Amino acid sequence: ARAASRPSAPPPRPIARQAAMGAEEEEEIKEYGVGTGLLESGAKERATFTLDDDDEEVGGGGRARGQKLPPSSSAAPGIPYAHVTFVEIAKQFAVLGWTAFGGPAAHIATFERVFVSSKSWLSSQVFTEFLALGQCVSGPTSTQMAFAIGVVKKGTMGGLLSGSMFLHPGFILMSILGAATGGALGRPSALVRALVAGFTAVAIALVAGAAAGLGKKVCQDKVTTCILTVSAAVCLYSKAAFVMPLLMLVGGAVTLVAYRKKDFAAEDRAEGGDIKSLGLTTRQGGILLAVWVSLLSILLIVVAATKGHLWGPLSWFSTFYTAGSLIFGGGQVLLPLLLDQMTSEGTCGDPTQCPALMTEDQFYAGLAAAQSMPGPLFNFSAYLGAVIAHNAGYWSFFGTLVCWVGLFAPGIMLIFGVLPFWGTFRRFPLYKRALPGINSAAVGLIFTAVFRMTFQAHEQSPFPKASTSIGVLSFTAVQHLGVPAPVAVIAGGCLGMLAHAARLH
């Protein structure tokens, strides 16, 4: 009787259905690195992905109670995005903070390889949206992406953790360098230049790999391929700060028209399981953006009213905060402005009362050191702050904090403030039709970076031909042999020193 009362086992799948499921599993493994039905034990079961309690509470770093995520942010069936802990966030971004050489394009390439291709933290769509978002707001793009990745996985606290882990190595090194030398740096030795040349060659290889991977994912037809190509060509021709946002706007307008009859409903159901939180609520994000604008306005008014007779540290903070708020395009766009601000006399009319903050030699010596350090180039502000304070008779680390916070604060405030609104407007049909064009134009910038970095490295390397060879070897090692990027970076530095020792060309 008990046997008869037990529910019968489900009927076996038809052979055709089993074959179809097998094909689906293979396709998922090819695209994501793991099939949704394959557990680590090898048993073929359908896995269910749920959010932990701490992803729903303010204290756990998730979204604020009452904040609604977009419909596409529920776990997407069939896409096994990894569950991420605070420990994992700290671990991954700490490693990246100490090994991410080569500038923002190389950082973005490493993020794509780690968090999209390898770890499955994000979909390629959300990643490219973050890239486009970073290009549309002022501040360092790679840094803003580091904060955004932490936010969507573990809320506001996750974003603060990921960003701080990524920033702190370069901040520590540049702070120590500025305080220890007081700006009295000499030209880097030949061995150090060789080491940096090896690092740079690997960084270019990582950028090239990311460009190829993102290009394949973003460019699904002739329209998006043409947008990417035109974007890369125009950015190669012009470095003006307004060019990239304008190209993304044009790209979005093109696909808005080209895809006016396309139905995005199926894509909505298949995407979005990687977004666990948006951090702040839209109200909190609006308040943060208002604080950013208000502080910028107050500083500009105060500087204009005092006519250069402002208390030193407040004047430094104003200079760096204004630069961080108004500069698009990252560190390379920022450098000419900072050079002028740091080495020109003040506006009070009396050179003895308003001397230059530092000499050009001090500026360029610190810049050479900053370009050989891991992490964002904006960490250069830590060195500048230490030298400025030393020259003005203040404690060096005090100047470091003032200038570093002043430069990074606007970009960080903007990304935290904009993310809640991004989570809302990404549901709009107009945005969905424009998104392929926006993303294609943004990825075009990565292709541009490959060419620019290659030309620059060829000019600056002490052994241009050997640097090119190191880059080719690194590309194959990382993209096809599965060598971890940090290992490739270290190996590239060693090869650079060997090239110097062997006197290669």
PDB file of C-alpha atoms in Angstrom, residues 73-300:
ATOM      1  CA  SER A  73      17.382  42.159 -12.200  1.00  0.00           C
ATOM      2  CA  SER A  74      15.854  38.945 -10.939  1.00  0.00           C
ATOM      3  CA  ALA A  75      17.965  35.881 -11.393  1.00  0.00           C
ATOM      4  CA  ALA A  76      17.880  34.987 -15.045  1.00  0.00           C
ATOM      5  CA  PRO A  77      17.076  31.369 -15.775  1.00  0.00           C
ATOM      6  CA  GLY A  78      19.879  29.465 -17.419  1.00  0.00           C
ATOM      7  CA  ILE A  79      22.652  32.006 -16.670  1.00  0.00           C
ATOM      8  CA  PRO A  80      24.740  30.932 -13.650  1.00  0.00           C
ATOM      9  CA  TYR A  81      26.129  34.204 -12.324  1.00  0.00           C
ATOM     10  CA  ALA A  82      28.370  33.650  -9.333  1.00  0.00           C
ATOM     11  CA  HIS A  83      27.262  34.421  -5.804  1.00  0.00           C
ATOM     12  CA  VAL A  84      29.804  36.885  -4.415  1.00  0.00           C
ATOM     13  CA  THR A  85      30.794  37.512  -0.800  1.00  0.00           C
ATOM     14  CA  PHE A  86      32.506  40.520   0.731  1.00  0.00           C
ATOM     15  CA  VAL A  87      35.638  38.421   1.238  1.00  0.00           C
ATOM     16  CA  GLU A  88      35.698  37.517  -2.441  1.00  0.00           C
ATOM     17  CA  ILE A  89      35.279  41.158  -3.450  1.00  0.00           C
ATOM     18  CA  ALA A  90      38.135  42.220  -1.183  1.00  0.00           C
ATOM     19  CA  LYS A  91      40.371  39.419  -2.444  1.00  0.00           C
ATOM     20  CA  GLN A  92      39.816  40.004  -6.166  1.00  0.00           C
ATOM     21  CA  PHE A  93      40.151  43.785  -6.083  1.00  0.00           C
ATOM     22  CA  ALA A  94      43.156  43.730  -3.751  1.00  0.00           C
ATOM     23  CA  VAL A  95      44.981  41.506  -6.246  1.00  0.00           C
ATOM     24  CA  LEU A  96      43.961  43.796  -9.096  1.00  0.00           C
ATOM     25  CA  GLY A  97      45.045  46.854  -7.135  1.00  0.00           C
ATOM     26  CA  TRP A  98      48.606  45.523  -6.881  1.00  0.00           C
ATOM     27  CA  THR A  99      48.866  44.055 -10.408  1.00  0.00           C
ATOM     28  CA  ALA A 100      46.788  46.388 -12.632  1.00  0.00           C
ATOM     29  CA  PHE A 101      49.473  48.178 -14.635  1.00  0.00           C
ATOM     30  CA  GLY A 102      49.118  50.001 -17.924  1.00  0.00           C
ATOM     31  CA  GLY A 103      46.454  52.653 -17.400  1.00  0.00           C
ATOM     32  CA  PRO A 104      42.653  52.698 -17.616  1.00  0.00           C
ATOM     33  CA  ALA A 105      42.293  50.709 -20.846  1.00  0.00           C
ATOM     34  CA  ALA A 106      44.400  47.881 -19.387  1.00  0.00           C
ATOM     35  CA  HIS A 107      42.382  47.993 -16.157  1.00  0.00           C
ATOM     36  CA  ILE A 108      39.107  47.698 -18.080  1.00  0.00           C
ATOM     37  CA  ALA A 109      40.530  44.805 -20.085  1.00  0.00           C
ATOM     38  CA  THR A 110      41.512  43.021 -16.879  1.00  0.00           C
ATOM     39  CA  PHE A 111      38.073  43.630 -15.348  1.00  0.00           C
ATOM     40  CA  GLU A 112      36.412  42.101 -18.409  1.00  0.00           C
ATOM     41  CA  ARG A 113      38.629  39.057 -18.310  1.00  0.00           C
ATOM     42  CA  VAL A 114      38.216  38.463 -14.571  1.00  0.00           C
ATOM     43  CA  PHE A 115      34.616  39.436 -13.858  1.00  0.00           C
ATOM     44  CA  VAL A 116      32.901  38.569 -17.150  1.00  0.00           C
ATOM     45  CA  SER A 117      34.857  35.794 -18.848  1.00  0.00           C
ATOM     46  CA  SER A 118      36.404  34.006 -15.863  1.00  0.00           C
ATOM     47  CA  LYS A 119      34.396  34.608 -12.681  1.00  0.00           C
ATOM     48  CA  SER A 120      30.938  35.187 -14.262  1.00  0.00           C
ATOM     49  CA  TRP A 121      30.142  38.053 -11.904  1.00  0.00           C
ATOM     50  CA  LEU A 122      28.641  40.145 -14.697  1.00  0.00           C
ATOM     51  CA  SER A 123      27.148  39.745 -18.141  1.00  0.00           C
ATOM     52  CA  SER A 124      28.969  41.367 -21.037  1.00  0.00           C
ATOM     53  CA  GLN A 125      25.944  43.628 -21.526  1.00  0.00           C
ATOM     54  CA  VAL A 126      26.046  45.089 -18.015  1.00  0.00           C
ATOM     55  CA  PHE A 127      29.825  45.412 -18.222  1.00  0.00           C
ATOM     56  CA  THR A 128      29.674  47.434 -21.447  1.00  0.00           C
ATOM     57  CA  GLU A 129      26.897  49.554 -19.939  1.00  0.00           C
ATOM     58  CA  PHE A 130      29.234  50.394 -17.061  1.00  0.00           C
ATOM     59  CA  LEU A 131      31.926  51.275 -19.597  1.00  0.00           C
ATOM     60  CA  ALA A 132      29.559  53.612 -21.434  1.00  0.00           C
ATOM     61  CA  LEU A 133      28.337  55.097 -18.155  1.00  0.00           C
ATOM     62  CA  GLY A 134      31.896  55.832 -17.070  1.00  0.00           C
ATOM     63  CA  GLN A 135      32.571  57.613 -20.353  1.00  0.00           C
ATOM     64  CA  CYS A 136      29.470  59.798 -19.952  1.00  0.00           C
ATOM     65  CA  VAL A 137      30.288  61.146 -16.483  1.00  0.00           C
ATOM     66  CA  SER A 138      33.425  62.923 -15.360  1.00  0.00           C
ATOM     67  CA  GLY A 139      36.067  61.071 -13.396  1.00  0.00           C
ATOM     68  CA  PRO A 140      38.351  58.053 -13.882  1.00  0.00           C
ATOM     69  CA  THR A 141      36.396  55.406 -15.814  1.00  0.00           C
ATOM     70  CA  SER A 142      38.207  52.303 -14.553  1.00  0.00           C
ATOM     71  CA  THR A 143      37.868  53.467 -10.946  1.00  0.00           C
ATOM     72  CA  GLN A 144      34.160  54.131 -11.392  1.00  0.00           C
ATOM     73  CA  MET A 145      33.725  50.670 -12.906  1.00  0.00           C
ATOM     74  CA  ALA A 146      35.504  49.131  -9.911  1.00  0.00           C
ATOM     75  CA  PHE A 147      33.029  50.803  -7.551  1.00  0.00           C
ATOM     76  CA  ALA A 148      30.043  49.911  -9.763  1.00  0.00           C
ATOM     77  CA  ILE A 149      30.935  46.200  -9.881  1.00  0.00           C
ATOM     78  CA  GLY A 150      30.982  46.040  -6.090  1.00  0.00           C
ATOM     79  CA  VAL A 151      27.689  47.941  -5.860  1.00  0.00           C
ATOM     80  CA  VAL A 152      25.699  45.613  -8.127  1.00  0.00           C
ATOM     81  CA  LYS A 153      27.023  42.549  -6.281  1.00  0.00           C
ATOM     82  CA  LYS A 154      26.821  43.682  -2.631  1.00  0.00           C
ATOM     83  CA  GLY A 155      25.282  47.134  -2.510  1.00  0.00           C
ATOM     84  CA  THR A 156      26.830  50.342  -1.249  1.00  0.00           C
ATOM     85  CA  MET A 157      29.213  48.640   1.173  1.00  0.00           C
ATOM     86  CA  GLY A 158      30.315  46.250  -1.561  1.00  0.00           C
ATOM     87  CA  GLY A 159      31.064  49.204  -3.827  1.00  0.00           C
ATOM     88  CA  LEU A 160      33.090  50.999  -1.168  1.00  0.00           C
ATOM     89  CA  LEU A 161      35.017  47.785  -0.507  1.00  0.00           C
ATOM     90  CA  SER A 162      35.797  47.030  -4.157  1.00  0.00           C
ATOM     91  CA  GLY A 163      36.822  50.600  -4.914  1.00  0.00           C
ATOM     92  CA  SER A 164      39.030  51.014  -1.854  1.00  0.00           C
ATOM     93  CA  MET A 165      40.777  47.696  -2.492  1.00  0.00           C
ATOM     94  CA  PHE A 166      41.512  48.763  -6.053  1.00  0.00           C
ATOM     95  CA  LEU A 167      42.776  52.232  -5.129  1.00  0.00           C
ATOM     96  CA  HIS A 168      44.807  51.684  -1.985  1.00  0.00           C
ATOM     97  CA  PRO A 169      48.047  50.148  -3.395  1.00  0.00           C
ATOM     98  CA  GLY A 170      48.792  53.062  -5.725  1.00  0.00           C
ATOM     99  CA  PHE A 171      47.711  55.546  -3.065  1.00  0.00           C
ATOM    100  CA  ILE A 172      50.103  54.058  -0.497  1.00  0.00           C
ATOM    101  CA  LEU A 173      53.051  53.867  -2.889  1.00  0.00           C
ATOM    102  CA  MET A 174      52.641  57.390  -4.280  1.00  0.00           C
ATOM    103  CA  SER A 175      52.076  58.853  -0.799  1.00  0.00           C
ATOM    104  CA  ILE A 176      55.274  57.280   0.509  1.00  0.00           C
ATOM    105  CA  LEU A 177      57.186  58.372  -2.575  1.00  0.00           C
ATOM    106  CA  GLY A 178      56.034  61.987  -2.283  1.00  0.00           C
ATOM    107  CA  ALA A 179      56.653  62.200   1.468  1.00  0.00           C
ATOM    108  CA  ALA A 180      60.042  60.471   1.329  1.00  0.00           C
ATOM    109  CA  THR A 181      61.495  62.498  -1.534  1.00  0.00           C
ATOM    110  CA  GLY A 182      59.697  65.825  -1.225  1.00  0.00           C
ATOM    111  CA  GLY A 183      59.633  65.867  -5.019  1.00  0.00           C
ATOM    112  CA  ALA A 184      63.411  65.463  -5.307  1.00  0.00           C
ATOM    113  CA  LEU A 185      63.205  62.525  -7.688  1.00  0.00           C
ATOM    114  CA  GLY A 186      65.690  61.812 -10.410  1.00  0.00           C
ATOM    115  CA  ARG A 187      65.238  60.094 -13.752  1.00  0.00           C
ATOM    116  CA  PRO A 188      64.334  56.388 -13.316  1.00  0.00           C
ATOM    117  CA  SER A 189      67.253  54.017 -13.771  1.00  0.00           C
ATOM    118  CA  ALA A 190      67.625  51.989 -16.955  1.00  0.00           C
ATOM    119  CA  LEU A 191      66.635  48.799 -15.123  1.00  0.00           C
ATOM    120  CA  VAL A 192      63.421  50.393 -13.831  1.00  0.00           C
ATOM    121  CA  ARG A 193      62.579  51.650 -17.329  1.00  0.00           C
ATOM    122  CA  ALA A 194      63.109  48.128 -18.676  1.00  0.00           C
ATOM    123  CA  LEU A 195      60.823  46.696 -16.002  1.00  0.00           C
ATOM    124  CA  VAL A 196      58.102  49.234 -16.863  1.00  0.00           C
ATOM    125  CA  ALA A 197      58.503  48.513 -20.579  1.00  0.00           C
ATOM    126  CA  GLY A 198      57.835  44.825 -19.896  1.00  0.00           C
ATOM    127  CA  PHE A 199      54.763  45.659 -17.817  1.00  0.00           C
ATOM    128  CA  THR A 200      53.485  47.959 -20.562  1.00  0.00           C
ATOM    129  CA  ALA A 201      53.870  45.311 -23.265  1.00  0.00           C
ATOM    130  CA  VAL A 202      51.713  42.884 -21.286  1.00  0.00           C
ATOM    131  CA  ALA A 203      49.167  45.614 -20.568  1.00  0.00           C
ATOM    132  CA  ILE A 204      48.776  46.264 -24.298  1.00  0.00           C
ATOM    133  CA  ALA A 205      48.264  42.550 -24.902  1.00  0.00           C
ATOM    134  CA  LEU A 206      45.509  42.494 -22.259  1.00  0.00           C
ATOM    135  CA  VAL A 207      43.808  45.490 -23.861  1.00  0.00           C
ATOM    136  CA  ALA A 208      43.976  43.843 -27.280  1.00  0.00           C
ATOM    137  CA  GLY A 209      42.382  40.683 -25.910  1.00  0.00           C
ATOM    138  CA  ALA A 210      39.604  42.637 -24.230  1.00  0.00           C
ATOM    139  CA  ALA A 211      38.964  44.628 -27.396  1.00  0.00           C
ATOM    140  CA  ALA A 212      38.607  41.457 -29.442  1.00  0.00           C
ATOM    141  CA  GLY A 213      36.351  39.773 -26.872  1.00  0.00           C
ATOM    142  CA  LEU A 214      34.087  42.756 -26.281  1.00  0.00           C
ATOM    143  CA  GLY A 215      33.936  43.475 -29.998  1.00  0.00           C
ATOM    144  CA  LYS A 216      32.594  39.990 -30.721  1.00  0.00           C
ATOM    145  CA  LYS A 217      29.970  40.264 -28.008  1.00  0.00           C
ATOM    146  CA  VAL A 218      28.805  43.790 -28.779  1.00  0.00           C
ATOM    147  CA  CYS A 219      28.917  43.809 -32.578  1.00  0.00           C
ATOM    148  CA  GLN A 220      26.168  41.400 -33.639  1.00  0.00           C
ATOM    149  CA  ASP A 221      25.501  42.887 -37.096  1.00  0.00           C
ATOM    150  CA  LYS A 222      26.828  45.333 -39.680  1.00  0.00           C
ATOM    151  CA  VAL A 223      25.244  48.336 -37.977  1.00  0.00           C
ATOM    152  CA  THR A 224      27.030  47.913 -34.636  1.00  0.00           C
ATOM    153  CA  THR A 225      30.265  46.881 -36.381  1.00  0.00           C
ATOM    154  CA  CYS A 226      30.257  50.118 -38.376  1.00  0.00           C
ATOM    155  CA  ILE A 227      29.521  52.163 -35.241  1.00  0.00           C
ATOM    156  CA  LEU A 228      32.474  50.585 -33.417  1.00  0.00           C
ATOM    157  CA  THR A 229      34.797  51.145 -36.381  1.00  0.00           C
ATOM    158  CA  VAL A 230      33.828  54.792 -36.856  1.00  0.00           C
ATOM    159  CA  SER A 231      34.131  55.404 -33.101  1.00  0.00           C
ATOM    160  CA  ALA A 232      37.648  53.935 -33.008  1.00  0.00           C
ATOM    161  CA  ALA A 233      38.730  55.888 -36.098  1.00  0.00           C
ATOM    162  CA  VAL A 234      37.421  59.226 -34.831  1.00  0.00           C
ATOM    163  CA  CYS A 235      38.957  58.743 -31.363  1.00  0.00           C
ATOM    164  CA  LEU A 236      42.305  57.942 -32.970  1.00  0.00           C
ATOM    165  CA  TYR A 237      42.122  61.207 -34.875  1.00  0.00           C
ATOM    166  CA  SER A 238      40.927  63.449 -32.034  1.00  0.00           C
ATOM    167  CA  LYS A 239      41.618  63.398 -28.292  1.00  0.00           C
ATOM    168  CA  ALA A 240      39.105  66.141 -27.451  1.00  0.00           C
ATOM    169  CA  ALA A 241      37.179  65.382 -24.258  1.00  0.00           C
ATOM    170  CA  PHE A 242      33.751  65.862 -25.871  1.00  0.00           C
ATOM    171  CA  VAL A 243      34.380  63.368 -28.694  1.00  0.00           C
ATOM    172  CA  MET A 244      33.615  60.141 -26.816  1.00  0.00           C
ATOM    173  CA  PRO A 245      30.285  61.232 -25.265  1.00  0.00           C
ATOM    174  CA  LEU A 246      29.257  62.660 -28.646  1.00  0.00           C
ATOM    175  CA  LEU A 247      30.082  59.405 -30.443  1.00  0.00           C
ATOM    176  CA  MET A 248      28.050  57.387 -27.936  1.00  0.00           C
ATOM    177  CA  LEU A 249      25.129  59.752 -28.429  1.00  0.00           C
ATOM    178  CA  VAL A 250      25.354  59.373 -32.212  1.00  0.00           C
ATOM    179  CA  GLY A 251      25.735  55.594 -31.942  1.00  0.00           C
ATOM    180  CA  GLY A 252      22.660  55.372 -29.756  1.00  0.00           C
ATOM    181  CA  ALA A 253      20.684  57.489 -32.221  1.00  0.00           C
ATOM    182  CA  VAL A 254      21.703  55.204 -35.111  1.00  0.00           C
ATOM    183  CA  THR A 255      20.479  51.997 -33.454  1.00  0.00           C
ATOM    184  CA  LEU A 256      17.427  53.824 -32.136  1.00  0.00           C
ATOM    185  CA  VAL A 257      16.380  54.186 -35.764  1.00  0.00           C
ATOM    186  CA  ALA A 258      17.852  50.936 -37.094  1.00  0.00           C
ATOM    187  CA  TYR A 259      16.241  48.778 -34.380  1.00  0.00           C
ATOM    188  CA  ARG A 260      12.888  50.583 -34.194  1.00  0.00           C
ATOM    189  CA  LYS A 261      11.032  47.366 -35.099  1.00  0.00           C
ATOM    190  CA  LYS A 262      13.114  44.984 -32.990  1.00  0.00           C
ATOM    191  CA  ASP A 263      11.499  43.237 -30.012  1.00  0.00           C
ATOM    192  CA  PHE A 264      13.721  43.202 -26.916  1.00  0.00           C
ATOM    193  CA  ALA A 265      11.314  41.225 -24.700  1.00  0.00           C
ATOM    194  CA  ALA A 266      13.202  37.931 -25.099  1.00  0.00           C
ATOM    195  CA  GLU A 267      16.513  39.587 -24.246  1.00  0.00           C
ATOM    196  CA  ASP A 268      14.956  41.120 -21.124  1.00  0.00           C
ATOM    197  CA  ARG A 269      14.011  37.673 -19.828  1.00  0.00           C
ATOM    198  CA  ALA A 270      17.510  36.299 -20.464  1.00  0.00           C
ATOM    199  CA  GLU A 271      19.574  39.095 -18.944  1.00  0.00           C
ATOM    200  CA  GLY A 272      19.989  40.778 -15.595  1.00  0.00           C
ATOM    201  CA  GLY A 273      20.700  38.031 -13.057  1.00  0.00           C
ATOM    202  CA  ASP A 274      24.059  39.624 -12.324  1.00  0.00           C
ATOM    203  CA  ILE A 275      22.465  42.723 -10.740  1.00  0.00           C
ATOM    204  CA  LYS A 276      21.813  42.096  -7.052  1.00  0.00           C
ATOM    205  CA  SER A 277      21.628  45.729  -5.928  1.00  0.00           C
ATOM    206  CA  LEU A 278      21.743  49.318  -7.117  1.00  0.00           C
ATOM    207  CA  GLY A 279      23.222  50.657  -3.898  1.00  0.00           C
ATOM    208  CA  LEU A 280      21.384  53.837  -2.971  1.00  0.00           C
ATOM    209  CA  THR A 281      17.750  54.621  -3.617  1.00  0.00           C
ATOM    210  CA  THR A 282      16.932  57.136  -6.331  1.00  0.00           C
ATOM    211  CA  ARG A 283      16.184  59.715  -3.631  1.00  0.00           C
ATOM    212  CA  GLN A 284      19.541  59.138  -1.947  1.00  0.00           C
ATOM    213  CA  GLY A 285      21.288  59.218  -5.321  1.00  0.00           C
ATOM    214  CA  GLY A 286      19.627  62.527  -6.146  1.00  0.00           C
ATOM    215  CA  ILE A 287      20.754  64.000  -2.816  1.00  0.00           C
ATOM    216  CA  LEU A 288      24.331  62.843  -3.454  1.00  0.00           C
ATOM    217  CA  LEU A 289      24.344  64.425  -6.912  1.00  0.00           C
ATOM    218  CA  ALA A 290      22.971  67.652  -5.426  1.00  0.00           C
ATOM    219  CA  VAL A 291      25.778  67.651  -2.838  1.00  0.00           C
ATOM    220  CA  TRP A 292      28.354  67.234  -5.606  1.00  0.00           C
ATOM    221  CA  VAL A 293      26.941  70.148  -7.627  1.00  0.00           C
ATOM    222  CA  SER A 294      26.533  72.370  -4.554  1.00  0.00           C
ATOM    223  CA  LEU A 295      30.079  71.801  -3.335  1.00  0.00           C
ATOM    224  CA  LEU A 296      31.472  72.510  -6.807  1.00  0.00           C
ATOM    225  CA  SER A 297      29.461  75.736  -7.057  1.00  0.00           C
ATOM    226  CA  ILE A 298      30.513  76.921  -3.604  1.00  0.00           C
ATOM    227  CA  LEU A 299      34.195  76.284  -4.293  1.00  0.00           C
ATOM    228  CA  LEU A 300      34.085  78.133  -7.611  1.00  0.00           C
TER     229      LEU A 300
END
